[in-house]
Short mmCIF file of C-alpha atoms in Angstrom, two decimals:
data_model
loop_
_atom_site.label_atom_id
_atom_site.label_comp_id
_atom_site.label_asym_id
_atom_site.label_seq_id
_atom_site.Cartn_x
_atom_site.Cartn_y
_atom_site.Cartn_z
CA UNK A 18 96.49 -60.57 -79.89
CA UNK A 19 95.37 -63.34 -77.38
CA UNK A 20 96.42 -62.27 -73.75
CA UNK A 21 94.94 -65.14 -72.66
CA UNK A 22 95.34 -68.67 -73.91
CA UNK A 23 93.98 -71.96 -73.36
CA UNK A 24 96.38 -74.34 -76.08
CA UNK A 25 94.46 -77.54 -75.28
CA UNK A 26 90.46 -77.40 -77.09
CA UNK A 27 89.63 -80.21 -75.36
CA UNK A 28 90.29 -82.75 -72.29
CA UNK A 29 88.94 -86.23 -70.91
CA UNK A 30 89.28 -87.73 -68.46
CA UNK A 31 87.94 -90.81 -66.47
CA UNK A 32 85.74 -89.93 -63.89
CA UNK A 33 87.74 -90.24 -60.55
CA UNK A 34 91.06 -89.09 -61.92
CA UNK A 35 92.72 -86.20 -62.04
CA UNK A 36 91.60 -82.83 -64.45
CA UNK A 37 94.49 -80.53 -64.94
CA UNK A 38 93.26 -77.84 -67.29
CA UNK A 39 96.30 -75.24 -68.07
CA UNK A 40 96.10 -71.58 -69.20
CA UNK A 41 99.07 -69.04 -70.58
CA UNK A 42 99.15 -65.62 -70.46
CA UNK A 43 101.50 -62.29 -71.95
CA UNK A 44 100.04 -59.48 -70.06
CA UNK A 45 102.59 -59.16 -66.98
CA UNK A 46 100.10 -56.31 -65.86
CA UNK A 47 97.32 -58.69 -65.41
CA UNK A 48 96.87 -59.19 -61.58
CA UNK A 49 93.80 -61.40 -60.56
CA UNK A 50 92.82 -64.94 -62.40
CA UNK A 51 89.80 -66.49 -62.81
CA UNK A 52 87.96 -70.03 -63.86
CA UNK A 53 84.65 -70.07 -65.76
CA UNK A 54 82.55 -73.35 -66.44
CA UNK A 55 79.57 -73.10 -68.96
CA UNK A 56 77.63 -75.56 -69.24
CA UNK A 57 75.61 -75.64 -73.29
CA UNK A 58 72.88 -72.98 -73.78
CA UNK A 59 74.32 -71.00 -70.46
CA UNK A 60 76.29 -68.32 -69.41
CA UNK A 61 79.66 -69.09 -67.54
CA UNK A 62 79.84 -69.83 -64.02
CA UNK A 63 82.28 -68.16 -61.71
CA UNK A 64 84.27 -71.15 -60.53
CA UNK A 65 87.48 -69.97 -58.34
CA UNK A 66 89.94 -67.38 -58.80
CA UNK A 67 93.35 -66.54 -57.36
CA UNK A 68 95.36 -63.24 -57.00
CA UNK A 69 98.60 -62.16 -58.72
CA UNK A 70 100.13 -62.40 -54.27
CA UNK A 71 99.17 -66.14 -54.04
CA UNK A 72 99.93 -69.35 -56.03
CA UNK A 73 97.33 -71.50 -54.63
CA UNK A 74 93.94 -71.38 -53.92
CA UNK A 75 92.03 -74.31 -52.86
CA UNK A 76 88.20 -74.64 -52.82
CA UNK A 77 86.92 -78.25 -52.58
CA UNK A 78 87.75 -80.25 -55.70
CA UNK A 79 88.77 -77.30 -57.42
CA UNK A 80 92.59 -75.71 -57.05
CA UNK A 81 94.16 -72.93 -58.94
CA UNK A 82 98.12 -73.27 -59.80
CA UNK A 83 99.89 -70.04 -60.55
CA UNK A 84 103.08 -69.81 -61.20
CA UNK A 85 104.20 -65.89 -62.39
CA UNK A 86 107.77 -66.02 -63.64
CA UNK A 87 105.55 -68.85 -66.33
CA UNK A 88 103.34 -66.91 -66.88
CA UNK A 89 100.92 -70.15 -66.71
CA UNK A 90 98.04 -71.03 -64.19
CA UNK A 91 96.03 -74.19 -63.96
CA UNK A 92 93.14 -75.93 -62.63
CA UNK A 93 92.95 -78.91 -60.71
CA UNK A 94 90.26 -81.12 -60.62
CA UNK A 95 90.06 -84.19 -58.29
CA UNK A 96 88.01 -86.23 -58.53
CA UNK A 97 86.85 -85.70 -61.13
CA UNK A 98 83.06 -86.02 -61.74
CA UNK A 99 80.46 -86.42 -64.69
CA UNK A 100 78.91 -83.38 -63.34
CA UNK A 101 82.11 -81.39 -64.48
CA UNK A 102 81.76 -82.02 -68.17
CA UNK A 103 81.25 -78.45 -69.34
CA UNK A 104 83.66 -75.48 -71.23
CA UNK A 105 86.26 -74.25 -68.76
CA UNK A 106 87.59 -70.72 -69.93
CA UNK A 107 90.41 -68.61 -68.06
CA UNK A 108 90.44 -65.06 -67.21
CA UNK A 109 92.65 -62.33 -66.30
CA UNK A 110 91.83 -58.71 -65.12
CA UNK A 111 94.37 -56.02 -64.99
CA UNK A 112 94.41 -52.97 -62.42
CA UNK A 113 90.62 -52.78 -61.36
CA UNK A 114 88.72 -50.21 -60.26
CA UNK A 115 86.17 -49.14 -62.40
CA UNK A 116 88.03 -49.80 -65.03
CA UNK A 117 87.93 -54.01 -64.73
CA UNK A 118 87.14 -56.18 -67.16
CA UNK A 119 88.15 -59.54 -68.19
CA UNK A 120 90.43 -61.19 -70.68
CA UNK A 121 89.26 -64.54 -71.58
CA UNK A 122 91.17 -67.69 -73.23
CA UNK A 123 88.86 -69.67 -75.69
CA UNK A 124 88.01 -72.27 -73.15
CA UNK A 125 88.36 -76.03 -73.12
CA UNK A 126 86.40 -78.60 -73.58
CA UNK A 127 86.71 -81.06 -70.40
CA UNK A 128 84.73 -84.38 -70.83
CA UNK A 129 84.47 -86.77 -67.45
CA UNK A 130 83.97 -90.19 -68.26
CA UNK A 131 81.64 -92.64 -65.84
CA UNK B 5 65.52 -67.01 -58.71
CA UNK B 6 67.73 -65.85 -61.94
CA UNK B 7 70.35 -63.04 -61.20
CA UNK B 8 71.10 -62.33 -64.72
CA UNK B 9 68.25 -62.56 -67.39
CA UNK B 10 68.65 -61.95 -70.78
CA UNK B 11 65.46 -61.44 -73.22
CA UNK B 12 65.36 -62.89 -75.79
CA UNK B 13 67.50 -66.18 -75.77
CA UNK B 14 67.60 -66.52 -79.80
CA UNK B 15 67.38 -64.19 -81.97
CA UNK B 16 66.23 -64.44 -85.87
CA UNK B 17 67.01 -61.06 -87.66
CA UNK B 18 67.52 -59.91 -91.16
CA UNK B 19 70.31 -58.06 -92.65
CA UNK B 20 69.66 -54.08 -92.00
CA UNK B 21 67.32 -54.85 -89.15
CA UNK B 22 67.08 -52.98 -85.22
CA UNK B 23 66.90 -55.11 -82.94
CA UNK B 24 67.90 -54.85 -78.84
CA UNK B 25 68.99 -57.46 -76.09
CA UNK B 26 67.84 -56.38 -73.18
CA UNK B 27 69.50 -57.68 -69.90
CA UNK B 28 68.19 -57.35 -66.02
CA UNK B 29 70.12 -58.10 -62.62
CA UNK B 30 68.64 -58.68 -59.20
CA UNK B 31 72.10 -58.93 -57.06
CA UNK B 32 72.16 -55.08 -56.21
CA UNK B 33 75.39 -54.93 -58.50
CA UNK B 34 76.89 -51.38 -59.66
CA UNK B 35 78.47 -52.20 -62.55
CA UNK B 36 77.20 -54.05 -65.68
CA UNK B 37 78.66 -55.56 -69.15
CA UNK B 38 78.14 -56.96 -72.21
CA UNK B 39 80.02 -59.58 -74.14
CA UNK B 40 80.14 -61.04 -77.33
CA UNK B 41 81.25 -64.94 -78.21
CA UNK B 42 81.96 -65.21 -81.78
CA UNK B 43 82.50 -68.41 -83.72
CA UNK B 44 85.99 -68.64 -82.60
CA UNK B 45 84.24 -68.86 -79.49
CA UNK B 46 85.99 -66.23 -77.82
CA UNK B 47 83.95 -63.88 -75.25
CA UNK B 48 85.13 -60.03 -75.70
CA UNK B 49 84.15 -57.80 -73.83
CA UNK B 50 81.69 -55.17 -75.74
CA UNK B 51 81.33 -52.08 -73.14
CA UNK B 52 80.73 -51.58 -69.39
CA UNK B 53 78.07 -49.08 -67.37
CA UNK B 54 78.95 -48.21 -63.97
CA UNK B 55 75.77 -46.62 -61.81
CA UNK B 56 74.51 -46.21 -65.79
CA UNK B 57 77.69 -44.29 -67.01
CA UNK B 58 79.51 -45.98 -69.46
CA UNK B 59 83.33 -46.38 -68.25
CA UNK B 60 84.90 -49.49 -70.71
CA UNK B 61 84.13 -49.44 -75.22
CA UNK B 62 85.99 -51.67 -76.57
CA UNK B 63 86.14 -50.09 -80.25
CA UNK B 64 82.52 -51.19 -80.69
CA UNK B 65 81.01 -49.94 -83.95
CA UNK B 66 78.62 -47.44 -83.75
CA UNK B 67 76.13 -49.49 -84.99
CA UNK B 68 75.99 -50.97 -81.22
CA UNK B 69 74.84 -48.65 -78.28
CA UNK B 70 73.91 -49.41 -74.96
CA UNK B 71 71.69 -47.88 -72.89
CA UNK B 72 71.29 -48.23 -68.90
CA UNK B 73 68.01 -46.89 -67.50
CA UNK B 74 69.23 -47.90 -64.24
CA UNK B 75 72.03 -49.63 -62.52
CA UNK B 76 69.79 -53.14 -62.52
CA UNK B 77 69.43 -52.89 -66.65
CA UNK B 78 71.66 -52.50 -69.52
CA UNK B 79 70.56 -52.88 -72.75
CA UNK B 80 72.21 -53.61 -76.59
CA UNK B 81 70.51 -51.65 -79.00
CA UNK B 82 71.95 -53.19 -82.29
CA UNK B 83 71.84 -50.98 -85.45
CA UNK B 84 72.07 -51.80 -89.42
CA UNK B 85 72.97 -55.38 -88.79
CA UNK B 86 75.23 -57.04 -90.66
CA UNK B 87 75.84 -60.90 -90.76
CA UNK B 88 79.23 -60.27 -88.72
CA UNK B 89 77.12 -59.53 -85.70
CA UNK B 90 75.84 -63.42 -85.32
CA UNK B 91 77.05 -64.20 -82.62
CA UNK B 92 75.90 -65.35 -78.27
CA UNK B 93 75.72 -62.16 -76.08
CA UNK B 94 76.52 -61.85 -73.05
CA UNK B 95 75.05 -59.61 -70.02
CA UNK B 96 77.09 -59.74 -66.58
CA UNK B 97 77.28 -57.81 -63.46
CA UNK B 98 79.70 -57.68 -60.78
CA UNK B 99 80.38 -54.76 -57.67
CA UNK B 100 82.95 -52.24 -58.49
CA UNK B 101 86.38 -52.47 -57.62
CA UNK B 102 89.06 -54.58 -59.03
CA UNK B 103 88.67 -58.06 -57.95
CA UNK B 104 85.22 -58.80 -58.07
CA UNK B 105 83.54 -61.69 -59.31
CA UNK B 106 81.33 -60.80 -62.67
CA UNK B 107 78.17 -62.74 -62.91
CA UNK B 108 76.84 -63.48 -66.36
CA UNK B 109 73.14 -63.72 -68.34
CA UNK B 110 72.31 -67.42 -70.19
CA UNK B 111 73.41 -65.41 -73.00
CA UNK B 112 71.41 -64.47 -76.55
CA UNK B 113 71.92 -66.19 -80.13
CA UNK B 114 71.66 -63.66 -82.32
CA UNK B 115 71.98 -64.56 -86.08
CA UNK B 116 71.74 -61.99 -88.40
CA UNK B 117 70.26 -63.91 -92.39
#
């Protein structure tokens, strides 16, 4: 049962354009969402997060949008750069506390072409 | 200065063997985790420890036994390895509490022949 879904396994964009990565979730108990970036042979690296009390969080070129009613979030990268080419994982958590754990999507491979 | 380190990076072994993967974090975090990324690329949590105490055990077979000698280390011992154990195993750490970011190690690619 996939509680976090990233339906696009891959995305290709031109350098300088916008990259939009999408994520859907089914568990209404999720209240915190994160995006991780992963290069080959490395561990996931935290990119940006958003709490369910917000609908937008911005950090430089990266913006995450949350639509709770649709159980959907997206990551926008503007402008995209070749160094952004990586696998992007959407993750979610519920409740927190010492029982805190992340549920991950399957990832989307982003390729930014020069 | 590596924040979360794992050894070894690659591990190739025969079915039935016992192996260990070590994890250390120098971030001063209280909570550590083991995740498994299988052939379908899903990253799934296996265990979490908070201050050396087991908090989460996600129905992982008994052949997997985590050990936390202190809060900076969480090792994973696997007995009687099976083909299906082949995966990449990631260690992570975070401060306790709901929304804190988890920091991941580089992963250990385990191949069982």
